[in-house]
Amino acid sequence: MSKEQKLAFGIDIGGSGIKGAPVDVETGEFLGERVRIPTPENSTPEAVCEVVKELLEEFDLPADVPIGVAFPAPLDHGVVLKIANLDPSWEGRNIEKLISEATGRTVYSLNDADAAGFAEVKYGAAKDTDGVVLLATLGTGIGSALIVEGHLVPNTELGHLELDGFDAESRAADSARTREDLSWEVWAARLQRYFSHVELLLSPDLIVVGGGVSKHHEEFLPLLDLRAKIIPAELRNAAGISGAAAYAADRARHGRKAGKKKAKKD
């Protein structure tokens, strides 16, 4: 991709849907209507790659457009380390290599929370923020993304910190609030414990809170007392696509090759 080229394509793979759109990587705005195709019930690598190929064929994209994929798993240079929301056969496979072979295009991948965090730093709530930015997505679990001076530190998985003898997300995720029918005040006390611990470890300059519950941020964020400023995310459902596209454009611009890591099963 030339330095003048502003287009990249972002794909957000989830347990229920696979979504994609072309993105202006200078602004983060979609350059066409987002397309969503349901994730196949048999969500094997081969089946998902076929859906990604089908999605890309909905767009007339130049051959050199970098493709970014946000994926719901920790990744080691494209290799899936563990998987929860898709078929178990993804574990140990290289998503960049698989999708590149299926589509004939250059593909770059990152964890879905990392994609959301990268997007918030470039285009959203954390734009123009220097230093250390932490994004935490509060949903079924707690996803996390850590960006230091604009550089992503991948696969932080901070929702799995052990806290008071528990996996942190089992007590502080939004699913715990709904499952236990917690008041905002009681849940905020758990969030206070969690974010205070993360703040002790990382000393972030800014914490951005995403996930569906962030639309109710006025109910719980004002109850937290932290050194760092803590604010709601802005990009919501667009974050995965925009962040994946921006990440792909950044890697392509710096000449970083995709799919280098050899997978155990490929």
PDB file of N, CA, C and O in Angstrom, residues 144-200:
ATOM      1  N   SER A 144      -9.532  -6.685  26.792  1.00  0.00           N
ATOM      2  CA  SER A 144      -8.636  -5.572  27.073  1.00  0.00           C
ATOM      3  C   SER A 144      -7.717  -5.304  25.896  1.00  0.00           C
ATOM      4  O   SER A 144      -7.395  -6.202  25.117  1.00  0.00           O
ATOM      5  N   ALA A 145      -7.335  -4.043  25.765  1.00  0.00           N
ATOM      6  CA  ALA A 145      -6.332  -3.636  24.788  1.00  0.00           C
ATOM      7  C   ALA A 145      -5.443  -2.585  25.443  1.00  0.00           C
ATOM      8  O   ALA A 145      -5.941  -1.686  26.123  1.00  0.00           O
ATOM      9  N   LEU A 146      -4.147  -2.718  25.233  1.00  0.00           N
ATOM     10  CA  LEU A 146      -3.178  -1.785  25.807  1.00  0.00           C
ATOM     11  C   LEU A 146      -2.405  -1.139  24.662  1.00  0.00           C
ATOM     12  O   LEU A 146      -1.781  -1.845  23.857  1.00  0.00           O
ATOM     13  N   ILE A 147      -2.462   0.195  24.606  1.00  0.00           N
ATOM     14  CA  ILE A 147      -1.766   0.939  23.557  1.00  0.00           C
ATOM     15  C   ILE A 147      -0.814   1.913  24.230  1.00  0.00           C
ATOM     16  O   ILE A 147      -1.228   2.734  25.051  1.00  0.00           O
ATOM     17  N   VAL A 148       0.466   1.797  23.906  1.00  0.00           N
ATOM     18  CA  VAL A 148       1.507   2.628  24.524  1.00  0.00           C
ATOM     19  C   VAL A 148       2.119   3.527  23.454  1.00  0.00           C
ATOM     20  O   VAL A 148       2.712   3.049  22.486  1.00  0.00           O
ATOM     21  N   GLU A 149       1.932   4.826  23.611  1.00  0.00           N
ATOM     22  CA  GLU A 149       2.434   5.808  22.645  1.00  0.00           C
ATOM     23  C   GLU A 149       2.047   5.424  21.222  1.00  0.00           C
ATOM     24  O   GLU A 149       2.841   5.507  20.284  1.00  0.00           O
ATOM     25  N   GLY A 150       0.799   4.999  21.058  1.00  0.00           N
ATOM     26  CA  GLY A 150       0.280   4.658  19.744  1.00  0.00           C
ATOM     27  C   GLY A 150       0.598   3.260  19.260  1.00  0.00           C
ATOM     28  O   GLY A 150       0.137   2.855  18.194  1.00  0.00           O
ATOM     29  N   HIS A 151       1.373   2.500  20.039  1.00  0.00           N
ATOM     30  CA  HIS A 151       1.757   1.141  19.644  1.00  0.00           C
ATOM     31  C   HIS A 151       0.966   0.121  20.458  1.00  0.00           C
ATOM     32  O   HIS A 151       0.936   0.173  21.690  1.00  0.00           O
ATOM     33  N   LEU A 152       0.358  -0.815  19.757  1.00  0.00           N
ATOM     34  CA  LEU A 152      -0.445  -1.841  20.397  1.00  0.00           C
ATOM     35  C   LEU A 152       0.429  -2.903  21.043  1.00  0.00           C
ATOM     36  O   LEU A 152       1.368  -3.419  20.437  1.00  0.00           O
ATOM     37  N   VAL A 153       0.128  -3.241  22.302  1.00  0.00           N
ATOM     38  CA  VAL A 153       0.732  -4.381  22.994  1.00  0.00           C
ATOM     39  C   VAL A 153      -0.305  -5.499  22.935  1.00  0.00           C
ATOM     40  O   VAL A 153      -1.297  -5.460  23.659  1.00  0.00           O
ATOM     41  N   PRO A 154      -0.156  -6.498  22.076  1.00  0.00           N
ATOM     42  CA  PRO A 154      -1.254  -7.423  21.801  1.00  0.00           C
ATOM     43  C   PRO A 154      -1.501  -8.445  22.906  1.00  0.00           C
ATOM     44  O   PRO A 154      -0.619  -8.763  23.711  1.00  0.00           O
ATOM     45  N   ASN A 155      -2.732  -8.959  22.913  1.00  0.00           N
ATOM     46  CA  ASN A 155      -3.117 -10.127  23.715  1.00  0.00           C
ATOM     47  C   ASN A 155      -2.921  -9.948  25.215  1.00  0.00           C
ATOM     48  O   ASN A 155      -2.446 -10.853  25.903  1.00  0.00           O
ATOM     49  N   THR A 156      -3.317  -8.797  25.751  1.00  0.00           N
ATOM     50  CA  THR A 156      -3.098  -8.586  27.180  1.00  0.00           C
ATOM     51  C   THR A 156      -4.006  -9.453  28.048  1.00  0.00           C
ATOM     52  O   THR A 156      -3.619  -9.852  29.146  1.00  0.00           O
ATOM     53  N   GLU A 157      -5.235  -9.739  27.591  1.00  0.00           N
ATOM     54  CA  GLU A 157      -6.136 -10.653  28.311  1.00  0.00           C
ATOM     55  C   GLU A 157      -6.252 -10.303  29.798  1.00  0.00           C
ATOM     56  O   GLU A 157      -6.196 -11.175  30.680  1.00  0.00           O
ATOM     57  N   LEU A 158      -6.436  -9.037  30.104  1.00  0.00           N
ATOM     58  CA  LEU A 158      -6.463  -8.589  31.501  1.00  0.00           C
ATOM     59  C   LEU A 158      -7.751  -8.966  32.231  1.00  0.00           C
ATOM     60  O   LEU A 158      -7.832  -8.819  33.443  1.00  0.00           O
ATOM     61  N   GLY A 159      -8.738  -9.459  31.503  1.00  0.00           N
ATOM     62  CA  GLY A 159      -9.933  -9.955  32.166  1.00  0.00           C
ATOM     63  C   GLY A 159      -9.687 -11.228  32.951  1.00  0.00           C
ATOM     64  O   GLY A 159     -10.487 -11.607  33.811  1.00  0.00           O
ATOM     65  N   HIS A 160      -8.545 -11.888  32.655  1.00  0.00           N
ATOM     66  CA  HIS A 160      -8.237 -13.153  33.324  1.00  0.00           C
ATOM     67  C   HIS A 160      -7.244 -13.004  34.478  1.00  0.00           C
ATOM     68  O   HIS A 160      -6.707 -14.003  34.969  1.00  0.00           O
ATOM     69  N   LEU A 161      -7.006 -11.767  34.902  1.00  0.00           N
ATOM     70  CA  LEU A 161      -6.210 -11.586  36.112  1.00  0.00           C
ATOM     71  C   LEU A 161      -6.903 -12.257  37.297  1.00  0.00           C
ATOM     72  O   LEU A 161      -8.130 -12.212  37.420  1.00  0.00           O
ATOM     73  N   GLU A 162      -6.119 -12.884  38.161  1.00  0.00           N
ATOM     74  CA  GLU A 162      -6.706 -13.443  39.379  1.00  0.00           C
ATOM     75  C   GLU A 162      -6.830 -12.333  40.414  1.00  0.00           C
ATOM     76  O   GLU A 162      -5.877 -11.621  40.710  1.00  0.00           O
ATOM     77  N   LEU A 163      -8.027 -12.204  40.949  1.00  0.00           N
ATOM     78  CA  LEU A 163      -8.300 -11.135  41.898  1.00  0.00           C
ATOM     79  C   LEU A 163      -9.161 -11.699  43.024  1.00  0.00           C
ATOM     80  O   LEU A 163     -10.258 -12.213  42.780  1.00  0.00           O
ATOM     81  N   ASP A 164      -8.631 -11.645  44.247  1.00  0.00           N
ATOM     82  CA  ASP A 164      -9.344 -12.164  45.425  1.00  0.00           C
ATOM     83  C   ASP A 164      -9.743 -13.630  45.255  1.00  0.00           C
ATOM     84  O   ASP A 164     -10.800 -14.067  45.702  1.00  0.00           O
ATOM     85  N   GLY A 165      -8.893 -14.388  44.551  1.00  0.00           N
ATOM     86  CA  GLY A 165      -9.137 -15.805  44.374  1.00  0.00           C
ATOM     87  C   GLY A 165     -10.064 -16.150  43.221  1.00  0.00           C
ATOM     88  O   GLY A 165     -10.392 -17.319  43.023  1.00  0.00           O
ATOM     89  N   PHE A 166     -10.471 -15.141  42.429  1.00  0.00           N
ATOM     90  CA  PHE A 166     -11.375 -15.364  41.306  1.00  0.00           C
ATOM     91  C   PHE A 166     -10.736 -14.862  40.014  1.00  0.00           C
ATOM     92  O   PHE A 166      -9.915 -13.952  40.022  1.00  0.00           O
ATOM     93  N   ASP A 167     -11.148 -15.472  38.902  1.00  0.00           N
ATOM     94  CA  ASP A 167     -10.864 -14.889  37.596  1.00  0.00           C
ATOM     95  C   ASP A 167     -11.625 -13.563  37.555  1.00  0.00           C
ATOM     96  O   ASP A 167     -12.844 -13.537  37.764  1.00  0.00           O
ATOM     97  N   ALA A 168     -10.935 -12.459  37.298  1.00  0.00           N
ATOM     98  CA  ALA A 168     -11.545 -11.137  37.481  1.00  0.00           C
ATOM     99  C   ALA A 168     -12.847 -10.978  36.719  1.00  0.00           C
ATOM    100  O   ALA A 168     -13.826 -10.425  37.244  1.00  0.00           O
ATOM    101  N   GLU A 169     -12.902 -11.470  35.477  1.00  0.00           N
ATOM    102  CA  GLU A 169     -14.104 -11.245  34.697  1.00  0.00           C
ATOM    103  C   GLU A 169     -15.318 -12.002  35.245  1.00  0.00           C
ATOM    104  O   GLU A 169     -16.458 -11.608  34.996  1.00  0.00           O
ATOM    105  N   SER A 170     -15.093 -13.068  36.001  1.00  0.00           N
ATOM    106  CA  SER A 170     -16.226 -13.807  36.569  1.00  0.00           C
ATOM    107  C   SER A 170     -16.958 -12.983  37.622  1.00  0.00           C
ATOM    108  O   SER A 170     -18.107 -13.269  37.951  1.00  0.00           O
ATOM    109  N   ARG A 171     -16.303 -11.949  38.142  1.00  0.00           N
ATOM    110  CA  ARG A 171     -16.906 -11.096  39.176  1.00  0.00           C
ATOM    111  C   ARG A 171     -17.264  -9.705  38.659  1.00  0.00           C
ATOM    112  O   ARG A 171     -18.221  -9.099  39.149  1.00  0.00           O
ATOM    113  N   ALA A 172     -16.517  -9.222  37.659  1.00  0.00           N
ATOM    114  CA  ALA A 172     -16.665  -7.818  37.284  1.00  0.00           C
ATOM    115  C   ALA A 172     -17.177  -7.592  35.865  1.00  0.00           C
ATOM    116  O   ALA A 172     -17.440  -6.446  35.496  1.00  0.00           O
ATOM    117  N   ALA A 173     -17.334  -8.626  35.067  1.00  0.00           N
ATOM    118  CA  ALA A 173     -17.889  -8.443  33.730  1.00  0.00           C
ATOM    119  C   ALA A 173     -19.353  -8.039  33.816  1.00  0.00           C
ATOM    120  O   ALA A 173     -20.016  -8.236  34.846  1.00  0.00           O
ATOM    121  N   ASP A 174     -19.893  -7.485  32.743  1.00  0.00           N
ATOM    122  CA  ASP A 174     -21.309  -7.113  32.750  1.00  0.00           C
ATOM    123  C   ASP A 174     -22.201  -8.341  32.897  1.00  0.00           C
ATOM    124  O   ASP A 174     -23.300  -8.245  33.456  1.00  0.00           O
ATOM    125  N   SER A 175     -21.740  -9.486  32.431  1.00  0.00           N
ATOM    126  CA  SER A 175     -22.526 -10.713  32.595  1.00  0.00           C
ATOM    127  C   SER A 175     -22.716 -11.061  34.071  1.00  0.00           C
ATOM    128  O   SER A 175     -23.756 -11.599  34.466  1.00  0.00           O
ATOM    129  N   ALA A 176     -21.717 -10.751  34.916  1.00  0.00           N
ATOM    130  CA  ALA A 176     -21.857 -10.985  36.361  1.00  0.00           C
ATOM    131  C   ALA A 176     -22.923 -10.053  36.947  1.00  0.00           C
ATOM    132  O   ALA A 176     -23.706 -10.456  37.824  1.00  0.00           O
ATOM    133  N   ARG A 177     -22.941  -8.815  36.463  1.00  0.00           N
ATOM    134  CA  ARG A 177     -23.960  -7.861  36.940  1.00  0.00           C
ATOM    135  C   ARG A 177     -25.363  -8.377  36.638  1.00  0.00           C
ATOM    136  O   ARG A 177     -26.247  -8.361  37.516  1.00  0.00           O
ATOM    137  N   THR A 178     -25.586  -8.842  35.413  1.00  0.00           N
ATOM    138  CA  THR A 178     -26.918  -9.307  35.043  1.00  0.00           C
ATOM    139  C   THR A 178     -27.241 -10.663  35.677  1.00  0.00           C
ATOM    140  O   THR A 178     -28.369 -10.888  36.129  1.00  0.00           O
ATOM    141  N   ARG A 179     -26.251 -11.544  35.720  1.00  0.00           N
ATOM    142  CA  ARG A 179     -26.485 -12.884  36.277  1.00  0.00           C
ATOM    143  C   ARG A 179     -26.861 -12.818  37.752  1.00  0.00           C
ATOM    144  O   ARG A 179     -27.742 -13.539  38.217  1.00  0.00           O
ATOM    145  N   GLU A 180     -26.194 -11.930  38.494  1.00  0.00           N
ATOM    146  CA  GLU A 180     -26.427 -11.829  39.932  1.00  0.00           C
ATOM    147  C   GLU A 180     -27.406 -10.712  40.289  1.00  0.00           C
ATOM    148  O   GLU A 180     -27.638 -10.451  41.465  1.00  0.00           O
ATOM    149  N   ASP A 181     -27.953 -10.068  39.251  1.00  0.00           N
ATOM    150  CA  ASP A 181     -28.911  -8.976  39.443  1.00  0.00           C
ATOM    151  C   ASP A 181     -28.356  -7.916  40.400  1.00  0.00           C
ATOM    152  O   ASP A 181     -29.014  -7.500  41.371  1.00  0.00           O
ATOM    153  N   LEU A 182     -27.139  -7.465  40.114  1.00  0.00           N
ATOM    154  CA  LEU A 182     -26.463  -6.488  40.964  1.00  0.00           C
ATOM    155  C   LEU A 182     -26.964  -5.079  40.654  1.00  0.00           C
ATOM    156  O   LEU A 182     -27.224  -4.740  39.496  1.00  0.00           O
ATOM    157  N   SER A 183     -27.041  -4.258  41.657  1.00  0.00           N
ATOM    158  CA  SER A 183     -27.317  -2.840  41.437  1.00  0.00           C
ATOM    159  C   SER A 183     -26.083  -2.208  40.806  1.00  0.00           C
ATOM    160  O   SER A 183     -24.977  -2.750  40.861  1.00  0.00           O
ATOM    161  N   TRP A 184     -26.265  -1.030  40.216  1.00  0.00           N
ATOM    162  CA  TRP A 184     -25.119  -0.318  39.644  1.00  0.00           C
ATOM    163  C   TRP A 184     -24.066  -0.045  40.709  1.00  0.00           C
ATOM    164  O   TRP A 184     -22.866  -0.153  40.457  1.00  0.00           O
ATOM    165  N   GLU A 185     -24.518   0.277  41.908  1.00  0.00           N
ATOM    166  CA  GLU A 185     -23.587   0.617  42.986  1.00  0.00           C
ATOM    167  C   GLU A 185     -22.755  -0.595  43.410  1.00  0.00           C
ATOM    168  O   GLU A 185     -21.532  -0.480  43.609  1.00  0.00           O
ATOM    169  N   VAL A 186     -23.387  -1.748  43.544  1.00  0.00           N
ATOM    170  CA  VAL A 186     -22.668  -2.961  43.945  1.00  0.00           C
ATOM    171  C   VAL A 186     -21.699  -3.380  42.848  1.00  0.00           C
ATOM    172  O   VAL A 186     -20.549  -3.753  43.110  1.00  0.00           O
ATOM    173  N   TRP A 187     -22.161  -3.315  41.601  1.00  0.00           N
ATOM    174  CA  TRP A 187     -21.283  -3.682  40.487  1.00  0.00           C
ATOM    175  C   TRP A 187     -20.121  -2.703  40.376  1.00  0.00           C
ATOM    176  O   TRP A 187     -18.970  -3.109  40.135  1.00  0.00           O
ATOM    177  N   ALA A 188     -20.389  -1.422  40.599  1.00  0.00           N
ATOM    178  CA  ALA A 188     -19.318  -0.415  40.527  1.00  0.00           C
ATOM    179  C   ALA A 188     -18.243  -0.689  41.575  1.00  0.00           C
ATOM    180  O   ALA A 188     -17.054  -0.439  41.339  1.00  0.00           O
ATOM    181  N   ALA A 189     -18.643  -1.216  42.740  1.00  0.00           N
ATOM    182  CA  ALA A 189     -17.643  -1.563  43.758  1.00  0.00           C
ATOM    183  C   ALA A 189     -16.712  -2.673  43.257  1.00  0.00           C
ATOM    184  O   ALA A 189     -15.510  -2.663  43.538  1.00  0.00           O
ATOM    185  N   ARG A 190     -17.259  -3.606  42.510  1.00  0.00           N
ATOM    186  CA  ARG A 190     -16.415  -4.659  41.927  1.00  0.00           C
ATOM    187  C   ARG A 190     -15.509  -4.090  40.836  1.00  0.00           C
ATOM    188  O   ARG A 190     -14.329  -4.466  40.732  1.00  0.00           O
ATOM    189  N   LEU A 191     -16.061  -3.180  40.036  1.00  0.00           N
ATOM    190  CA  LEU A 191     -15.239  -2.535  39.022  1.00  0.00           C
ATOM    191  C   LEU A 191     -14.122  -1.709  39.657  1.00  0.00           C
ATOM    192  O   LEU A 191     -12.998  -1.666  39.145  1.00  0.00           O
ATOM    193  N   GLN A 192     -14.437  -1.046  40.759  1.00  0.00           N
ATOM    194  CA  GLN A 192     -13.431  -0.270  41.474  1.00  0.00           C
ATOM    195  C   GLN A 192     -12.268  -1.162  41.888  1.00  0.00           C
ATOM    196  O   GLN A 192     -11.094  -0.802  41.703  1.00  0.00           O
ATOM    197  N   ARG A 193     -12.576  -2.324  42.434  1.00  0.00           N
ATOM    198  CA  ARG A 193     -11.533  -3.276  42.836  1.00  0.00           C
ATOM    199  C   ARG A 193     -10.707  -3.716  41.634  1.00  0.00           C
ATOM    200  O   ARG A 193      -9.475  -3.778  41.698  1.00  0.00           O
ATOM    201  N   TYR A 194     -11.377  -3.994  40.529  1.00  0.00           N
ATOM    202  CA  TYR A 194     -10.685  -4.464  39.333  1.00  0.00           C
ATOM    203  C   TYR A 194      -9.810  -3.368  38.730  1.00  0.00           C
ATOM    204  O   TYR A 194      -8.609  -3.569  38.504  1.00  0.00           O
ATOM    205  N   PHE A 195     -10.393  -2.214  38.472  1.00  0.00           N
ATOM    206  CA  PHE A 195      -9.629  -1.152  37.816  1.00  0.00           C
ATOM    207  C   PHE A 195      -8.523  -0.604  38.716  1.00  0.00           C
ATOM    208  O   PHE A 195      -7.464  -0.187  38.222  1.00  0.00           O
ATOM    209  N   SER A 196      -8.725  -0.592  40.025  1.00  0.00           N
ATOM    210  CA  SER A 196      -7.648  -0.163  40.935  1.00  0.00           C
ATOM    211  C   SER A 196      -6.445  -1.093  40.818  1.00  0.00           C
ATOM    212  O   SER A 196      -5.288  -0.652  40.844  1.00  0.00           O
ATOM    213  N   HIS A 197      -6.713  -2.393  40.696  1.00  0.00           N
ATOM    214  CA  HIS A 197      -5.631  -3.364  40.563  1.00  0.00           C
ATOM    215  C   HIS A 197      -4.907  -3.195  39.239  1.00  0.00           C
ATOM    216  O   HIS A 197      -3.663  -3.190  39.184  1.00  0.00           O
ATOM    217  N   VAL A 198      -5.671  -3.027  38.157  1.00  0.00           N
ATOM    218  CA  VAL A 198      -5.057  -2.828  36.840  1.00  0.00           C
ATOM    219  C   VAL A 198      -4.260  -1.531  36.818  1.00  0.00           C
ATOM    220  O   VAL A 198      -3.158  -1.458  36.255  1.00  0.00           O
ATOM    221  N   GLU A 199      -4.787  -0.504  37.469  1.00  0.00           N
ATOM    222  CA  GLU A 199      -4.083   0.778  37.531  1.00  0.00           C
ATOM    223  C   GLU A 199      -2.765   0.636  38.292  1.00  0.00           C
ATOM    224  O   GLU A 199      -1.738   1.226  37.910  1.00  0.00           O
ATOM    225  N   LEU A 200      -2.759  -0.163  39.345  1.00  0.00           N
ATOM    226  CA  LEU A 200      -1.535  -0.412  40.093  1.00  0.00           C
ATOM    227  C   LEU A 200      -0.480  -1.080  39.223  1.00  0.00           C
ATOM    228  O   LEU A 200       0.707  -0.766  39.305  1.00  0.00           O
TER     229      LEU A 200
END
